[in-house]
Amino acid sequence: MSKMIQFFDTTLRDGEQTIGVNFSIEDKIMLAQKIADWGADVIEAGFPVASENDFNAVRRIGQEVTNCNVIGLARCVKKDIDAVIKALTDAPHGQIHVFIATSPIHRESKLHMTQEQVIEKIQACVSYARQHFDHVEFSPEDATRTEWNFLVKAVRTAIAAGAEVINIPDTTGYTNPDEFGALFDYLKKNIPEFDRVTFSVHCHNDLGMATANALESIRHGATRIEGTINGIGERAGNTALEEVAAAMYVRHDFYQAENHVDLKKTYELAKLVSQKAKMPLPHNKPITGTNVFSHESGIHQDGFLKNHATYEILTPQSVGVAHSSIPLGKLSGSHAVAVKLAEIGYQVTKADMK
């Protein structure tokens, strides 16, 4: 049976953590509205405790974007949670996302905390957040480098304290699809509450597998995918949500899953984020790059001209691109040259082409 996959967009939070990217408050409000209109179910508007600007952006998005859930991020620190409360408790669809690192390297080198101290923090902070919000998401940061039995303990503690969404972050892009799927199977087997909460994933792209890992999680029980438009974010970036949406569309037979994304608005949104982030889209960027619907080599051009589906697994119009193109280059064949000549008014025979 088909299941519904929520899209959680963090372009305005994790995306803005890309080196050199700085969105103004007005940019954020405009982008949030466009992302909501594209079909995101949740927008992570920012990290309110980080600065006055961040706080104001989160608050305004929470008040002005009313067709989407709006979430604010907080560490498991009371002042962080208080900042989200102040920014979003009176928003029409305000929510909170709290996190603490759980992996050994983070516990020992960053937090200087024992497993027991981390568990105590989760219980205290999630329950405090739950007093102020009906919807609480919890993330064990660096989950994929956390001992699996301790990860289960952390997740169950958060659920007992009131979290209704559990996010499993691959914070450093460390995992791979096989391992990630196995982790989800382990969680499902060892967390009796698995099916009564939403499991989410937040994958990074350090080894180039963010989209693959996110898609694999759908097959193992995740029902929310977190990511950004164009895959912007820390270091090598995040799961590109438009890639997940397109993969679910093209391979609906395989994933058997639905979402609320209006795929035809994808290219326009990708261009807008690219412009505001001052990060040009790579020509070979999946789904939205200029080369995706262009065919230069003779064999490809010939097949494409006979039947577009020979080399295009989705139409350009399905993602909001006007049409495909067949640029002429050193590898172009006679079929494409004949078509180009016809376009400018010259009818040529096969003999002429030779």
Short mmCIF file of C-alpha atoms in Angstrom, two decimals:
data_model
loop_
_atom_site.label_atom_id
_atom_site.label_comp_id
_atom_site.label_asym_id
_atom_site.label_seq_id
_atom_site.Cartn_x
_atom_site.Cartn_y
_atom_site.Cartn_z
CA MET A 1 0.00 0.00 0.00
CA SER A 2 1.10 3.57 -0.69
CA LYS A 3 2.17 5.64 2.30
CA MET A 4 2.43 9.41 2.68
CA ILE A 5 5.92 10.88 3.06
CA GLN A 6 6.21 14.29 4.72
CA PHE A 7 8.78 16.76 3.39
CA PHE A 8 10.61 18.78 6.06
CA ASP A 9 12.49 21.71 4.53
CA THR A 10 15.48 23.17 6.37
CA THR A 11 16.77 25.47 3.61
CA LEU A 12 16.36 28.47 5.91
CA ARG A 13 18.22 26.85 8.82
CA ASP A 14 20.73 24.20 7.73
CA GLY A 15 20.79 25.65 4.21
CA GLU A 16 21.83 29.03 5.56
CA GLN A 17 24.73 27.36 7.35
CA THR A 18 26.35 26.98 3.93
CA ILE A 19 29.53 29.07 3.88
CA GLY A 20 28.77 32.45 2.32
CA VAL A 21 24.98 32.12 2.40
CA ASN A 22 23.11 34.85 4.26
CA PHE A 23 19.39 35.32 3.71
CA SER A 24 17.72 38.55 4.78
CA ILE A 25 14.55 38.33 6.86
CA GLU A 26 12.50 39.36 3.82
CA ASP A 27 14.26 36.71 1.72
CA LYS A 28 13.42 34.08 4.33
CA ILE A 29 9.75 35.01 4.45
CA MET A 30 9.48 34.97 0.68
CA LEU A 31 11.38 31.66 0.38
CA ALA A 32 9.29 30.11 3.17
CA GLN A 33 6.10 30.97 1.33
CA LYS A 34 7.43 29.55 -1.95
CA ILE A 35 8.60 26.36 -0.19
CA ALA A 36 5.21 25.97 1.48
CA ASP A 37 3.47 26.50 -1.88
CA TRP A 38 5.78 23.86 -3.42
CA GLY A 39 4.32 21.39 -0.96
CA ALA A 40 6.64 21.12 2.06
CA ASP A 41 4.76 19.87 5.12
CA VAL A 42 7.17 21.43 7.63
CA ILE A 43 9.59 24.37 7.34
CA GLU A 44 12.43 24.67 9.83
CA ALA A 45 12.53 28.46 9.91
CA GLY A 46 15.71 28.86 11.93
CA PHE A 47 17.48 28.72 15.26
CA PRO A 48 15.82 31.49 17.32
CA VAL A 49 18.43 31.63 20.09
CA ALA A 50 21.28 32.24 17.59
CA SER A 51 20.64 35.97 17.09
CA GLU A 52 17.98 38.66 17.17
CA ASN A 53 17.67 38.43 13.38
CA ASP A 54 17.17 34.66 13.53
CA PHE A 55 14.54 35.08 16.23
CA ASN A 56 12.68 37.76 14.26
CA ALA A 57 12.76 35.69 11.07
CA VAL A 58 11.36 32.61 12.81
CA ARG A 59 8.66 34.64 14.52
CA ARG A 60 7.55 36.38 11.33
CA ILE A 61 7.53 33.17 9.29
CA GLY A 62 5.46 31.52 12.02
CA GLN A 63 2.92 34.33 11.83
CA GLU A 64 2.87 34.90 8.06
CA VAL A 65 3.22 31.41 6.53
CA THR A 66 -0.05 29.74 7.41
CA ASN A 67 -0.26 26.85 4.93
CA CYS A 68 2.60 24.86 6.46
CA ASN A 69 3.91 23.79 9.87
CA VAL A 70 6.73 26.06 11.05
CA ILE A 71 9.38 24.68 13.38
CA GLY A 72 12.19 26.28 15.41
CA LEU A 73 15.39 24.49 16.39
CA ALA A 74 16.75 24.26 19.96
CA ARG A 75 19.58 22.43 21.62
CA CYS A 76 18.68 20.54 24.80
CA VAL A 77 19.27 23.81 26.63
CA LYS A 78 16.52 25.68 28.44
CA LYS A 79 17.36 29.10 26.96
CA ASP A 80 17.19 27.64 23.43
CA ILE A 81 13.80 26.10 24.11
CA ASP A 82 12.57 29.36 25.69
CA ALA A 83 13.59 31.25 22.54
CA VAL A 84 11.49 28.89 20.37
CA ILE A 85 8.58 29.20 22.83
CA LYS A 86 8.74 32.97 22.59
CA ALA A 87 8.99 32.87 18.78
CA LEU A 88 6.38 30.26 17.92
CA THR A 89 3.97 29.24 20.70
CA ASP A 90 1.30 31.63 19.40
CA ALA A 91 1.98 30.83 15.72
CA PRO A 92 -0.92 29.07 13.93
CA HIS A 93 1.22 26.00 13.21
CA GLY A 94 4.24 26.46 15.49
CA GLN A 95 6.35 23.47 16.52
CA ILE A 96 9.70 22.78 18.19
CA HIS A 97 12.69 20.60 17.28
CA VAL A 98 15.13 19.77 20.10
CA PHE A 99 18.41 17.88 19.74
CA ILE A 100 21.43 16.60 21.60
CA ALA A 101 24.38 14.60 20.32
CA THR A 102 24.47 10.92 21.27
CA SER A 103 27.57 9.45 19.57
CA PRO A 104 30.65 8.60 21.65
CA ILE A 105 32.86 11.16 19.90
CA HIS A 106 30.33 13.94 20.52
CA ARG A 107 29.59 12.88 24.10
CA GLU A 108 33.25 12.70 25.02
CA SER A 109 34.87 15.44 22.95
CA LYS A 110 32.10 18.04 22.64
CA LEU A 111 29.60 17.60 25.45
CA HIS A 112 31.83 16.00 28.10
CA MET A 113 28.81 14.01 29.25
CA THR A 114 28.17 10.38 30.12
CA GLN A 115 25.39 8.31 28.57
CA GLU A 116 23.35 8.73 31.75
CA GLN A 117 23.73 12.53 31.67
CA VAL A 118 22.60 12.63 28.03
CA ILE A 119 19.52 10.56 28.87
CA GLU A 120 18.68 12.89 31.76
CA LYS A 121 18.98 15.90 29.45
CA ILE A 122 16.69 14.32 26.85
CA GLN A 123 14.03 13.54 29.44
CA ALA A 124 14.16 17.01 31.01
CA CYS A 125 14.27 19.04 27.80
CA VAL A 126 11.76 17.10 25.71
CA SER A 127 9.24 17.08 28.56
CA TYR A 128 9.77 20.84 29.08
CA ALA A 129 9.26 21.49 25.35
CA ARG A 130 6.14 19.29 25.39
CA GLN A 131 4.59 21.51 28.06
CA HIS A 132 4.53 24.36 25.53
CA PHE A 133 4.03 22.62 22.17
CA ASP A 134 1.66 19.89 21.04
CA HIS A 135 4.19 18.76 18.45
CA VAL A 136 7.79 18.06 19.51
CA GLU A 137 10.51 16.58 17.31
CA PHE A 138 13.64 15.11 18.87
CA SER A 139 16.96 14.42 17.13
CA PRO A 140 19.86 12.37 18.53
CA GLU A 141 22.61 14.23 16.67
CA ASP A 142 25.18 12.00 14.93
CA ALA A 143 22.79 9.06 15.27
CA THR A 144 24.58 6.97 12.65
CA ARG A 145 27.80 6.94 14.73
CA THR A 146 25.94 6.19 17.96
CA GLU A 147 25.93 2.74 19.58
CA TRP A 148 22.67 1.19 18.37
CA ASN A 149 21.54 0.03 21.82
CA PHE A 150 22.15 3.50 23.28
CA LEU A 151 20.34 5.10 20.34
CA VAL A 152 17.29 2.98 21.19
CA LYS A 153 17.48 4.12 24.81
CA ALA A 154 17.74 7.80 23.77
CA VAL A 155 14.83 7.53 21.33
CA ARG A 156 12.57 5.71 23.81
CA THR A 157 13.38 8.31 26.46
CA ALA A 158 12.35 11.11 24.07
CA ILE A 159 9.10 9.32 23.13
CA ALA A 160 8.23 8.76 26.80
CA ALA A 161 8.91 12.47 27.47
CA GLY A 162 6.45 13.54 24.75
CA ALA A 163 8.25 13.59 21.38
CA GLU A 164 5.94 12.56 18.55
CA VAL A 165 8.59 12.84 15.82
CA ILE A 166 11.97 11.13 16.05
CA ASN A 167 14.57 12.26 13.56
CA ILE A 168 17.55 10.01 12.81
CA PRO A 169 20.31 12.33 11.52
CA ASP A 170 23.28 11.17 9.50
CA THR A 171 25.00 14.33 10.67
CA THR A 172 28.34 13.70 8.98
CA GLY A 173 27.19 11.80 5.90
CA TYR A 174 28.85 8.70 7.37
CA THR A 175 26.38 5.93 6.57
CA ASN A 176 25.32 4.14 3.38
CA PRO A 177 21.95 2.82 2.19
CA ASP A 178 22.46 -0.80 3.30
CA GLU A 179 23.64 0.19 6.76
CA PHE A 180 20.97 2.86 7.15
CA GLY A 181 18.24 0.41 6.22
CA ALA A 182 19.63 -2.09 8.73
CA LEU A 183 19.65 0.59 11.43
CA PHE A 184 15.98 1.34 10.79
CA ASP A 185 15.14 -2.37 10.94
CA TYR A 186 16.94 -2.54 14.30
CA LEU A 187 15.04 0.48 15.63
CA LYS A 188 11.74 -0.97 14.46
CA LYS A 189 12.50 -4.28 16.18
CA ASN A 190 13.66 -2.73 19.46
CA ILE A 191 11.33 0.27 19.87
CA PRO A 192 7.80 -0.92 20.69
CA GLU A 193 6.50 2.62 20.06
CA PHE A 194 7.98 2.77 16.54
CA ASP A 195 4.64 2.77 14.71
CA ARG A 196 2.93 5.35 16.92
CA VAL A 197 5.43 8.13 16.21
CA THR A 198 6.79 9.63 12.99
CA PHE A 199 10.34 8.62 12.09
CA SER A 200 12.27 11.21 10.09
CA VAL A 201 15.74 11.32 8.53
CA HIS A 202 18.19 14.19 8.05
CA CYS A 203 21.06 13.12 5.79
CA HIS A 204 24.24 14.95 4.84
CA ASN A 205 26.11 14.48 1.59
CA ASP A 206 29.76 14.16 2.64
CA LEU A 207 30.14 10.87 0.75
CA GLY A 208 27.60 11.74 -1.94
CA MET A 209 24.87 9.45 -0.58
CA ALA A 210 22.41 11.83 1.12
CA THR A 211 19.58 11.32 -1.38
CA ALA A 212 20.19 7.56 -1.64
CA ASN A 213 20.18 7.19 2.14
CA ALA A 214 17.01 9.25 2.50
CA LEU A 215 15.22 7.20 -0.15
CA GLU A 216 16.34 3.93 1.43
CA SER A 217 14.87 5.02 4.76
CA ILE A 218 11.41 5.17 3.16
CA ARG A 219 11.64 1.45 2.47
CA HIS A 220 12.44 0.75 6.14
CA GLY A 221 9.84 2.81 7.96
CA ALA A 222 10.69 6.51 7.74
CA THR A 223 7.74 8.73 6.82
CA ARG A 224 9.43 12.13 6.88
CA ILE A 225 12.42 13.30 4.81
CA GLU A 226 14.40 16.35 5.88
CA GLY A 227 16.56 18.29 3.46
CA THR A 228 17.01 21.50 1.52
CA ILE A 229 16.29 22.90 -1.91
CA ASN A 230 19.33 22.36 -4.17
CA GLY A 231 20.92 20.32 -1.36
CA ILE A 232 22.60 23.38 0.19
CA GLY A 233 23.84 23.07 3.78
CA GLU A 234 26.83 22.41 6.01
CA ARG A 235 29.98 21.13 4.26
CA ALA A 236 28.87 19.06 1.22
CA GLY A 237 25.23 19.87 1.93
CA ASN A 238 22.03 18.00 2.70
CA THR A 239 19.58 15.71 0.96
CA ALA A 240 18.21 17.67 -2.02
CA LEU A 241 14.46 17.49 -1.52
CA GLU A 242 13.73 18.02 -5.21
CA GLU A 243 15.75 14.87 -5.98
CA VAL A 244 13.72 12.83 -3.49
CA ALA A 245 10.46 14.20 -4.93
CA ALA A 246 11.51 13.40 -8.50
CA ALA A 247 12.72 9.90 -7.57
CA MET A 248 9.41 9.18 -5.84
CA TYR A 249 7.59 10.40 -8.97
CA VAL A 250 9.64 8.48 -11.53
CA ARG A 251 9.90 5.30 -9.41
CA HIS A 252 6.51 5.30 -7.76
CA ASP A 253 6.34 1.62 -8.68
CA PHE A 254 9.35 0.96 -6.44
CA TYR A 255 8.82 3.29 -3.46
CA GLN A 256 5.00 3.01 -3.36
CA ALA A 257 4.83 6.36 -1.58
CA GLU A 258 3.12 9.72 -2.04
CA ASN A 259 3.95 13.30 -1.05
CA HIS A 260 2.37 16.74 -1.26
CA VAL A 261 4.98 18.28 -3.58
CA ASP A 262 3.82 20.12 -6.71
CA LEU A 263 6.70 18.93 -8.87
CA LYS A 264 5.93 21.45 -11.65
CA LYS A 265 7.03 24.28 -9.32
CA THR A 266 10.46 22.70 -8.71
CA TYR A 267 12.61 24.50 -11.29
CA GLU A 268 11.25 27.94 -10.38
CA LEU A 269 11.92 27.30 -6.68
CA ALA A 270 15.42 25.92 -7.35
CA LYS A 271 16.33 29.03 -9.38
CA LEU A 272 15.01 31.31 -6.64
CA VAL A 273 17.02 29.58 -3.90
CA SER A 274 20.08 29.62 -6.16
CA GLN A 275 19.67 33.35 -6.72
CA LYS A 276 19.10 34.24 -3.05
CA ALA A 277 21.94 31.98 -1.88
CA LYS A 278 24.25 33.33 -4.62
CA MET A 279 25.07 29.71 -5.49
CA PRO A 280 24.68 28.91 -9.22
CA LEU A 281 23.09 25.55 -10.02
CA PRO A 282 25.76 23.19 -11.41
CA HIS A 283 25.02 22.35 -15.06
CA ASN A 284 24.92 18.64 -14.18
CA LYS A 285 22.76 19.08 -11.07
CA PRO A 286 20.10 16.32 -11.07
CA ILE A 287 16.58 17.50 -11.90
CA THR A 288 17.31 21.23 -12.28
CA GLY A 289 20.72 21.56 -13.97
CA THR A 290 20.79 23.01 -17.48
CA ASN A 291 22.31 19.82 -18.92
CA VAL A 292 19.63 17.47 -17.54
CA PHE A 293 17.30 17.90 -20.52
CA SER A 294 20.01 18.57 -23.12
CA HIS A 295 21.44 15.97 -25.52
CA GLU A 296 24.60 16.55 -27.55
CA SER A 297 26.03 13.20 -28.62
CA GLY A 298 24.81 11.77 -31.90
CA ILE A 299 23.55 8.42 -30.59
CA HIS A 300 21.58 10.11 -27.80
CA GLN A 301 20.21 12.81 -30.11
CA ASP A 302 19.03 10.22 -32.64
CA GLY A 303 17.25 8.16 -29.97
CA PHE A 304 15.77 11.24 -28.32
CA LEU A 305 14.40 12.59 -31.63
CA LYS A 306 12.73 9.25 -32.32
CA ASN A 307 11.28 8.92 -28.82
CA HIS A 308 12.10 11.33 -25.98
CA ALA A 309 11.74 8.54 -23.41
CA THR A 310 14.83 6.80 -24.80
CA TYR A 311 17.01 9.21 -22.81
CA GLU A 312 14.64 11.14 -20.52
CA ILE A 313 13.03 9.36 -17.58
CA LEU A 314 10.86 12.37 -16.76
CA THR A 315 9.71 15.22 -18.97
CA PRO A 316 11.17 18.71 -18.50
CA GLN A 317 7.62 20.04 -18.11
CA SER A 318 7.03 17.76 -15.11
CA VAL A 319 9.56 19.77 -13.08
CA GLY A 320 8.75 23.16 -14.61
CA VAL A 321 11.36 23.35 -17.39
CA ALA A 322 9.93 24.62 -20.70
CA HIS A 323 11.46 22.07 -23.07
CA SER A 324 14.45 19.88 -23.86
CA SER A 325 17.27 21.01 -26.13
CA ILE A 326 19.65 19.35 -28.60
CA PRO A 327 22.73 21.59 -28.77
CA LEU A 328 25.13 20.85 -31.61
CA GLY A 329 28.66 19.85 -30.64
CA LYS A 330 31.57 17.85 -31.97
CA LEU A 331 29.78 14.56 -31.18
CA SER A 332 26.44 15.49 -32.73
CA GLY A 333 25.05 13.27 -35.47
CA SER A 334 23.37 13.85 -38.82
CA HIS A 335 19.82 13.47 -37.45
CA ALA A 336 20.26 16.42 -35.08
CA VAL A 337 21.99 18.53 -37.74
CA ALA A 338 19.09 17.87 -40.15
CA VAL A 339 16.58 18.90 -37.49
CA LYS A 340 18.52 22.11 -36.79
CA LEU A 341 18.71 22.93 -40.50
CA ALA A 342 14.95 22.34 -40.83
CA GLU A 343 14.31 24.68 -37.89
CA ILE A 344 16.03 27.51 -39.76
CA GLY A 345 14.34 26.78 -43.07
CA TYR A 346 16.55 24.32 -44.95
CA GLN A 347 15.06 20.97 -45.95
CA VAL A 348 17.83 18.44 -46.63
CA THR A 349 17.77 14.82 -47.78
CA LYS A 350 19.84 11.98 -46.38
CA ALA A 351 22.05 12.27 -49.44
CA ASP A 352 22.51 16.00 -48.76
CA MET A 353 23.46 15.19 -45.19
CA LYS A 354 26.23 12.87 -46.34
#
